[in-house]
Short mmCIF file of C-alpha atoms in Angstrom, two decimals:
data_model
loop_
_atom_site.label_atom_id
_atom_site.label_comp_id
_atom_site.label_asym_id
_atom_site.label_seq_id
_atom_site.Cartn_x
_atom_site.Cartn_y
_atom_site.Cartn_z
CA MET A 17 0.22 -0.02 0.02
CA ALA A 18 1.46 3.36 -0.90
CA THR A 19 2.41 5.95 1.60
CA ASP A 20 -0.49 8.35 0.97
CA GLU A 21 -2.92 5.59 1.07
CA LEU A 22 -1.47 4.28 4.32
CA VAL A 23 -1.83 7.62 5.90
CA LYS A 24 -5.68 8.18 4.60
CA THR A 25 -6.34 4.63 5.86
CA THR A 26 -4.97 4.95 9.40
CA THR A 27 -5.38 8.52 10.30
CA GLY A 28 -7.85 10.37 7.92
CA ILE A 29 -6.64 13.57 9.84
CA ALA A 30 -2.78 14.02 9.85
CA HIS A 31 0.45 12.20 9.18
CA HIS A 32 2.23 10.05 11.78
CA GLY A 33 5.29 11.62 13.21
CA ALA A 34 4.12 15.07 12.24
CA GLU A 35 6.35 18.10 12.97
CA ARG A 36 3.60 20.54 13.11
CA LEU A 37 0.89 19.72 15.76
CA PRO A 38 -2.13 21.49 16.96
CA SER A 39 -0.29 23.30 19.85
CA VAL A 40 3.31 22.95 19.05
CA ASP A 41 5.88 22.70 16.17
CA ILE A 42 8.41 19.75 16.84
CA ASP A 43 11.92 21.38 16.25
CA SER A 44 13.68 18.14 16.79
CA PHE A 45 13.38 14.81 18.36
CA ASN A 46 15.36 11.70 18.97
CA ILE A 47 18.67 13.41 18.49
CA GLU A 48 21.49 10.90 18.71
CA MET A 49 24.72 12.70 19.55
CA LYS A 50 28.10 10.98 20.25
CA ASP A 51 31.43 12.00 21.82
CA GLU A 52 34.49 9.75 22.31
CA ASP A 53 32.77 7.50 24.63
CA GLY A 54 29.79 6.76 22.40
CA PHE A 55 26.29 7.94 22.42
CA LEU A 56 25.84 11.03 24.70
CA GLY A 57 22.42 9.60 26.22
CA ASP A 58 24.16 6.59 27.56
CA ARG A 59 25.77 8.90 30.11
CA ALA A 60 22.46 10.02 31.59
CA SER A 61 20.41 7.10 31.57
CA LYS A 62 18.85 4.91 34.10
CA GLY A 63 21.57 2.33 33.85
CA ALA A 64 24.40 4.96 34.03
CA PHE A 65 22.97 6.06 37.37
CA ARG A 66 23.25 2.40 38.56
CA GLU A 67 26.76 2.23 37.37
CA ILE A 68 27.84 5.37 39.10
CA LEU A 69 26.29 4.07 42.37
CA ASP A 70 28.16 0.97 42.04
CA ARG A 71 31.35 2.75 41.57
CA TRP A 72 30.70 4.66 44.86
CA ARG A 73 30.09 1.44 46.60
CA LYS A 74 33.57 -0.16 45.60
CA PRO A 75 35.74 1.55 48.00
CA LEU A 76 33.58 0.36 50.88
CA ARG A 77 33.25 -3.11 49.81
CA LYS A 78 37.04 -3.26 50.00
CA THR A 79 36.92 -2.81 53.64
CA GLY A 80 33.68 -4.83 54.09
CA GLU A 81 31.79 -1.71 55.22
CA ASP A 82 29.35 -1.53 51.99
CA PRO A 83 25.85 -0.54 53.49
CA PHE A 84 24.01 -2.22 50.90
CA GLY A 85 25.81 -5.41 51.50
CA ASP A 86 25.93 -8.04 48.51
CA GLU A 87 22.84 -6.55 46.75
CA PRO A 88 23.71 -5.78 43.08
CA SER A 89 23.22 -2.03 42.57
CA GLU A 90 20.69 -2.65 39.60
CA ASN A 91 18.62 -4.64 42.02
CA ILE A 92 18.24 -1.84 44.57
CA SER A 93 14.73 -0.21 44.03
CA LYS A 94 14.31 3.56 43.83
CA LYS A 95 11.98 3.39 46.85
CA THR A 96 14.82 1.86 48.81
CA LEU A 97 17.26 4.51 47.77
CA ASP A 98 14.66 7.30 48.52
CA SER A 99 14.31 6.00 52.12
CA ILE A 100 18.06 5.88 52.64
CA LEU A 101 18.33 9.59 51.75
CA ILE A 102 16.46 10.40 55.01
CA SER A 103 17.73 7.36 56.98
CA ASP A 104 19.99 7.57 60.14
CA ASP A 105 22.51 5.65 58.19
CA VAL A 106 24.70 8.38 57.38
CA GLU A 107 27.26 6.51 55.26
CA ALA A 108 24.67 4.95 53.17
CA SER A 109 22.97 8.38 52.57
CA ALA A 110 26.24 9.69 51.82
CA VAL A 111 26.78 7.02 49.03
CA VAL A 112 23.59 7.92 47.51
CA HIS A 113 24.14 11.59 47.64
CA SER A 114 27.42 11.19 45.96
CA ALA A 115 25.91 9.11 43.16
CA ILE A 116 23.38 11.79 42.61
CA GLU A 117 25.80 14.49 42.42
CA GLU A 118 27.99 12.56 39.81
CA PHE A 119 24.97 11.74 37.81
CA ALA A 120 23.84 15.43 37.90
CA GLN A 121 27.23 16.35 36.48
CA GLU A 122 26.70 13.91 33.67
CA LEU A 123 23.10 15.21 33.07
CA ALA A 124 24.34 18.58 32.89
CA TYR A 125 27.08 17.74 30.39
CA VAL A 126 24.52 16.09 28.13
CA THR A 127 21.99 19.13 28.51
CA ARG A 128 24.86 21.53 27.65
CA ARG A 129 25.65 19.69 24.57
CA PHE A 130 21.91 19.68 23.59
CA LEU A 131 21.64 23.49 24.29
CA LYS A 132 24.47 24.22 21.99
CA THR A 133 22.85 22.66 18.93
CA LYS A 134 20.89 24.78 16.63
CA ALA A 135 17.63 22.90 17.13
CA TRP A 136 17.85 23.44 20.84
CA ALA A 137 18.91 27.17 20.72
CA LYS A 138 17.12 29.66 23.01
CA THR A 139 15.41 26.84 25.01
CA GLU A 140 14.00 28.43 28.05
CA ARG A 141 12.77 25.39 30.04
CA ILE A 142 13.40 21.56 30.17
CA VAL A 143 11.12 19.07 31.39
CA VAL A 144 12.73 15.81 32.74
CA GLY A 145 10.57 12.57 32.55
CA GLY A 146 11.02 8.98 32.32
CA GLY A 147 11.06 6.33 35.25
CA PHE A 148 14.02 7.96 36.90
CA ARG A 149 12.12 11.14 37.66
CA ASP A 150 9.60 9.03 39.74
CA SER A 151 11.87 9.23 42.78
CA ARG A 152 13.26 11.61 45.20
CA LEU A 153 16.73 10.76 44.00
CA GLY A 154 15.63 11.63 40.59
CA GLU A 155 14.09 15.04 41.65
CA LEU A 156 17.45 16.05 43.52
CA ALA A 157 19.46 14.96 40.36
CA ILE A 158 17.20 17.14 38.29
CA ALA A 159 17.59 20.19 40.59
CA ARG A 160 21.26 19.81 41.00
CA THR A 161 21.73 19.80 37.24
CA GLU A 162 19.66 23.12 37.00
CA ILE A 163 21.92 24.71 39.61
CA ILE A 164 25.12 23.44 37.78
CA LEU A 165 23.97 24.92 34.46
CA LYS A 166 22.77 28.21 35.97
CA ALA A 167 26.10 28.48 37.70
CA GLU A 168 27.60 28.51 34.08
CA ASP A 169 25.38 31.10 33.07
CA PHE A 170 22.71 29.02 30.99
CA LYS A 171 19.45 30.63 31.42
CA ILE A 172 17.60 27.54 31.70
CA ASP A 173 14.72 25.99 33.85
CA MET A 174 14.70 22.32 34.61
CA VAL A 175 11.57 20.81 36.11
CA PRO A 176 10.43 17.17 36.83
CA ILE A 177 7.52 16.34 34.46
CA ARG A 178 4.25 16.97 36.08
CA HIS A 179 2.21 13.72 35.65
CA HIS A 180 3.50 10.52 36.61
CA PRO A 181 5.93 9.19 33.79
CA ASP A 182 3.47 6.01 33.17
CA GLU A 183 0.68 8.48 32.67
CA ALA A 184 2.38 11.29 30.94
CA GLY A 185 2.94 8.93 27.82
CA LEU A 186 -0.94 8.53 27.70
CA ILE A 187 -2.18 11.81 28.30
CA GLY A 188 0.40 13.51 25.93
CA THR A 189 -1.41 11.70 22.83
CA LEU A 190 -4.22 13.97 23.47
CA HIS A 191 -2.05 16.79 21.90
CA LEU A 192 -1.86 14.75 18.62
CA ALA A 193 -5.54 14.87 18.21
CA PRO A 194 -7.42 17.80 16.32
CA SER A 195 -9.50 20.03 18.73
CA TRP A 196 -12.87 18.94 17.06
CA ILE A 197 -12.45 15.72 18.80
CA PHE A 198 -12.73 17.41 22.43
CA GLU A 199 -15.92 19.22 21.34
CA ALA A 200 -17.80 15.95 20.22
CA TYR A 201 -16.09 13.41 22.61
CA ASP A 202 -15.04 13.17 26.30
CA SER A 203 -12.10 10.60 26.07
CA ILE A 204 -9.80 8.88 23.73
CA LEU A 205 -7.68 5.66 23.78
CA ALA A 206 -3.96 6.13 24.35
CA VAL A 207 -0.98 3.65 24.10
CA ASP A 208 2.55 3.89 25.18
CA ILE A 209 4.84 1.31 23.94
CA GLY A 210 8.18 0.70 25.44
CA GLY A 211 10.90 -1.91 25.26
CA THR A 212 9.71 -3.57 28.46
CA ASN A 213 5.99 -2.70 28.76
CA ILE A 214 2.95 -1.85 26.72
CA ARG A 215 0.58 0.33 28.47
CA CYS A 216 -2.99 1.18 27.29
CA GLY A 217 -5.30 3.78 28.81
CA LEU A 218 -8.53 5.39 28.70
CA VAL A 219 -7.86 9.21 28.84
CA GLU A 220 -10.67 11.50 30.01
CA THR A 221 -10.23 15.02 28.39
CA VAL A 222 -12.04 17.00 31.05
CA TRP A 223 -12.26 19.61 28.33
CA LYS A 224 -15.18 21.54 29.69
CA LYS A 225 -12.99 22.37 32.92
CA GLY A 226 -9.90 23.06 30.98
CA LYS A 227 -9.97 23.65 27.35
CA ASP A 228 -5.95 23.57 27.34
CA LEU A 229 -6.41 19.89 28.33
CA SER A 230 -4.74 20.63 31.71
CA LYS A 231 -7.46 18.62 33.72
CA ALA A 232 -6.93 15.40 31.44
CA LYS A 233 -6.65 12.21 33.24
CA VAL A 234 -6.08 8.71 32.89
CA VAL A 235 -9.23 6.98 34.25
CA LYS A 236 -8.45 3.42 33.33
CA SER A 237 -5.40 1.64 32.16
CA GLU A 238 -3.77 -1.92 31.51
CA LEU A 239 -0.18 -2.81 31.72
CA TRP A 240 1.48 -5.78 29.67
CA ARG A 241 5.09 -6.46 30.53
CA HIS A 242 5.76 -8.02 27.21
CA ALA A 243 9.50 -8.47 27.82
CA ASP A 244 8.53 -11.32 30.12
CA ASP A 245 6.44 -13.09 27.70
CA GLU A 246 8.84 -12.47 24.73
CA PRO A 247 6.04 -12.61 21.99
CA THR A 248 6.36 -12.40 18.39
CA ARG A 249 5.67 -9.15 16.72
CA GLU A 250 2.07 -10.50 15.58
CA GLY A 251 1.54 -11.76 19.10
CA ALA A 252 2.35 -8.37 20.44
CA VAL A 253 -0.15 -6.71 17.94
CA LYS A 254 -2.89 -9.34 18.80
CA ARG A 255 -2.39 -8.67 22.54
CA LEU A 256 -2.48 -4.83 22.15
CA THR A 257 -5.64 -5.08 20.14
CA LYS A 258 -7.38 -7.22 22.70
CA MET A 259 -6.33 -4.63 25.48
CA LEU A 260 -7.90 -1.80 23.39
CA LYS A 261 -10.86 -3.70 22.76
CA TRP A 262 -11.24 -4.19 26.65
CA LEU A 263 -10.93 -0.42 27.10
CA ILE A 264 -13.58 0.18 24.41
CA ALA A 265 -15.93 -2.08 26.37
CA GLU A 266 -14.96 -0.38 29.74
CA ALA A 267 -15.67 2.97 28.40
CA GLU A 268 -19.16 2.10 27.09
CA LYS A 269 -19.85 0.40 30.30
CA ASP A 270 -18.90 3.53 32.37
CA GLY A 271 -20.85 5.98 30.15
CA PHE A 272 -17.94 7.68 28.26
CA LYS A 273 -18.47 9.18 24.96
CA LEU A 274 -15.36 7.66 23.47
CA ALA A 275 -13.73 9.40 20.18
CA PRO A 276 -12.87 7.10 17.21
CA PHE A 277 -9.31 7.93 17.88
CA ILE A 278 -6.24 6.03 19.22
CA GLY A 279 -2.99 7.89 20.15
CA ILE A 280 0.11 6.02 20.20
CA ALA A 281 3.61 6.63 21.67
CA CYS A 282 6.24 4.47 20.25
CA PRO A 283 10.03 4.30 20.33
CA GLY A 284 12.06 5.38 17.26
CA VAL A 285 11.76 7.68 14.38
CA ILE A 286 8.20 7.54 13.19
CA ASN A 287 7.81 7.85 9.22
CA GLU A 288 4.51 9.81 8.05
CA ASP A 289 2.98 6.55 6.80
CA GLY A 290 3.34 5.08 10.23
CA SER A 291 6.30 2.61 9.46
CA ILE A 292 9.19 2.89 11.98
CA GLU A 293 12.58 4.08 10.25
CA LYS A 294 14.96 3.15 13.26
CA GLY A 295 14.87 3.08 17.05
CA ALA A 296 12.59 0.04 17.60
CA GLN A 297 15.10 -2.38 18.29
CA ASN A 298 13.98 -3.20 21.83
CA LEU A 299 10.46 -4.12 20.68
CA PRO A 300 9.33 -7.75 20.16
CA GLY A 301 10.14 -8.71 16.54
CA ASN A 302 11.21 -6.46 13.70
CA TRP A 303 9.07 -3.34 13.95
CA GLU A 304 11.27 -1.66 11.49
CA SER A 305 10.49 -3.88 8.66
CA SER A 306 9.03 -2.49 5.46
CA LYS A 307 6.40 -5.07 5.66
CA PHE A 308 4.95 -4.01 9.14
CA ASN A 309 2.94 -1.08 9.94
CA LEU A 310 1.45 -1.01 13.36
CA PRO A 311 -1.36 1.64 12.76
CA ALA A 312 -2.60 -0.33 9.81
CA SER A 313 -2.41 -3.60 11.82
CA LEU A 314 -4.58 -1.99 14.52
CA ILE A 315 -7.06 -0.69 11.93
CA GLU A 316 -7.57 -4.22 10.68
CA GLY A 317 -8.36 -5.48 14.41
CA ILE A 318 -10.39 -2.39 15.41
CA PRO A 319 -11.89 -0.78 12.12
CA THR A 320 -14.61 1.26 13.95
CA ILE A 321 -15.15 2.90 17.34
CA GLY A 322 -18.74 3.46 17.95
CA GLU A 323 -20.25 4.30 14.74
CA HIS A 324 -17.31 5.92 13.07
CA ASP A 325 -14.09 4.75 11.46
CA THR A 326 -11.07 4.59 13.66
CA ALA A 327 -8.52 6.94 13.21
CA ILE A 328 -4.81 6.48 14.70
CA LEU A 329 -1.86 8.92 15.02
CA MET A 330 1.50 7.64 16.22
CA HIS A 331 4.50 9.65 17.25
CA ASN A 332 7.74 9.25 19.07
CA ASP A 333 7.44 8.20 22.69
CA GLY A 334 9.86 10.93 24.15
CA VAL A 335 7.77 13.37 22.07
CA VAL A 336 4.29 12.29 23.52
CA GLN A 337 5.66 12.34 26.86
CA GLY A 338 6.63 16.02 26.41
CA LEU A 339 3.47 16.85 24.97
CA SER A 340 1.62 16.10 28.22
CA GLU A 341 3.29 19.51 29.48
CA VAL A 342 1.84 21.61 26.79
CA PRO A 343 -0.69 23.47 29.11
CA PHE A 344 2.02 23.96 31.73
CA MET A 345 4.39 25.58 29.28
CA GLN A 346 2.44 28.61 28.00
CA ASP A 347 4.61 31.18 29.78
CA VAL A 348 7.64 30.21 27.57
CA ASP A 349 8.00 29.99 23.60
CA ARG A 350 10.55 27.37 23.34
CA TRP A 351 10.95 24.22 25.67
CA GLY A 352 12.24 20.72 25.63
CA VAL A 353 11.84 17.34 27.10
CA LEU A 354 14.52 14.74 28.22
CA THR A 355 13.08 11.43 29.20
CA ILE A 356 15.52 9.42 31.41
CA GLY A 357 14.89 5.56 30.99
CA THR A 358 16.89 2.75 29.34
CA GLY A 359 18.16 5.50 27.11
CA LEU A 360 17.77 9.29 27.04
CA GLY A 361 14.71 10.42 24.96
CA ASN A 362 14.62 13.97 23.62
CA ALA A 363 12.35 16.51 21.94
CA ARG A 364 12.46 20.32 21.45
CA PHE A 365 9.08 22.36 21.08
CA THR A 366 8.13 25.80 19.91
CA ASN A 367 4.76 26.73 21.24
CA ARG A 368 2.18 27.61 18.32
CA HIS A 369 -0.62 28.90 20.70
CA LYS A 370 0.67 31.15 23.43
CA ASP A 371 -2.51 30.77 25.42
CA ARG A 372 -5.05 28.20 24.84
CA ASP A 373 -7.37 28.97 27.56
CA GLY A 374 -8.33 32.62 27.28
CA GLY A 375 -5.30 34.30 29.26
CA LYS A 376 -6.15 32.63 32.60
CA ASP A 377 -3.10 29.99 32.68
CA GLY A 378 0.09 31.77 31.41
CA SER A 379 1.27 33.12 34.70
CA GLU A 380 -0.02 30.06 36.89
CA ASN A 381 1.72 27.52 34.97
CA GLY A 382 5.15 28.49 35.07
CA LYS A 383 8.10 26.99 36.69
CA LYS A 384 7.13 27.96 40.26
CA LYS A 385 3.67 26.28 40.00
CA ALA A 386 5.23 23.31 38.25
CA LYS A 387 7.52 22.73 41.21
CA GLU A 388 4.66 23.20 43.54
CA ASN A 389 2.51 20.72 41.98
CA ASN A 390 5.46 18.10 41.91
CA LYS A 391 5.82 18.79 45.88
CA ASN A 392 2.06 18.16 46.13
CA ASP A 393 2.33 14.93 44.18
#
């Protein structure tokens, strides 16, 4: 099937992986920069933090005084590390603080490199998402990174992503959709695909209380840890289709007016026809094959939602997670997102609509409010 036919069949409204969205222009995403040690993103990933923590434990192991005992660093949960930060075990706390400081230096180095590229020039704020953000140690690393950069005269704010990272990747898909959907429907289906998990959600727009989608929320979701099952590509699509059909039934049962729209966040560079150019190597099977198209496969399984043909839009997962912040970035023009997970996702945005909610949110949704909200969370 030709590209134009695929786009028409799967979306009917826009291109997959589009650079121009209803609220923002995407200046860049999924940049892969290198230095003498390899990919820059590897220096500020979830795995990089664990390696740093392990290095700080080594001197104590030699004297038999490692406060973590024989537990491998990669197996220590974020919850455990967070509790150690405020525990009476001063030495263990010092180890974690040391790891946070070194990681912040690495994140500052990587961020500095992004800010010096043409695509990221004049960036005013960076939102940090990904699983690492969902911890006190992650928040401390983000805050410390901001301080390091400001000490070097970078005029940049760095804030943790507002929504829980698991929900940000679902809520962000709302900003792929055209505004008419929110006038006619109160919810959409969203999919967040990762190298370990696939998460599907029913996202309520709450549009009547916030036309900027700032009140949107995930009301129901289902998680499948596909890495444990090691399915084939076709098996993964079949399971995903089943998850979405379950959510459709749940939406009907709960009285939602579900839009005939599915938004998808997926790793990699997404072509306008919904194929994946590169970056999907951690997904089950070969998702970069010219013979595979996820949106087209889902349309076959879910041709209609309600009385209307299903429309699907897919974009890069880092982009989509960043899009969840659109309502809260209206006091700046240019902003970006870094997602710290297995790798380092990245995207840079320029706002197209300075104020989507009648001038009420601009001053409220700045950095101060973002930090207050994260404290309350």
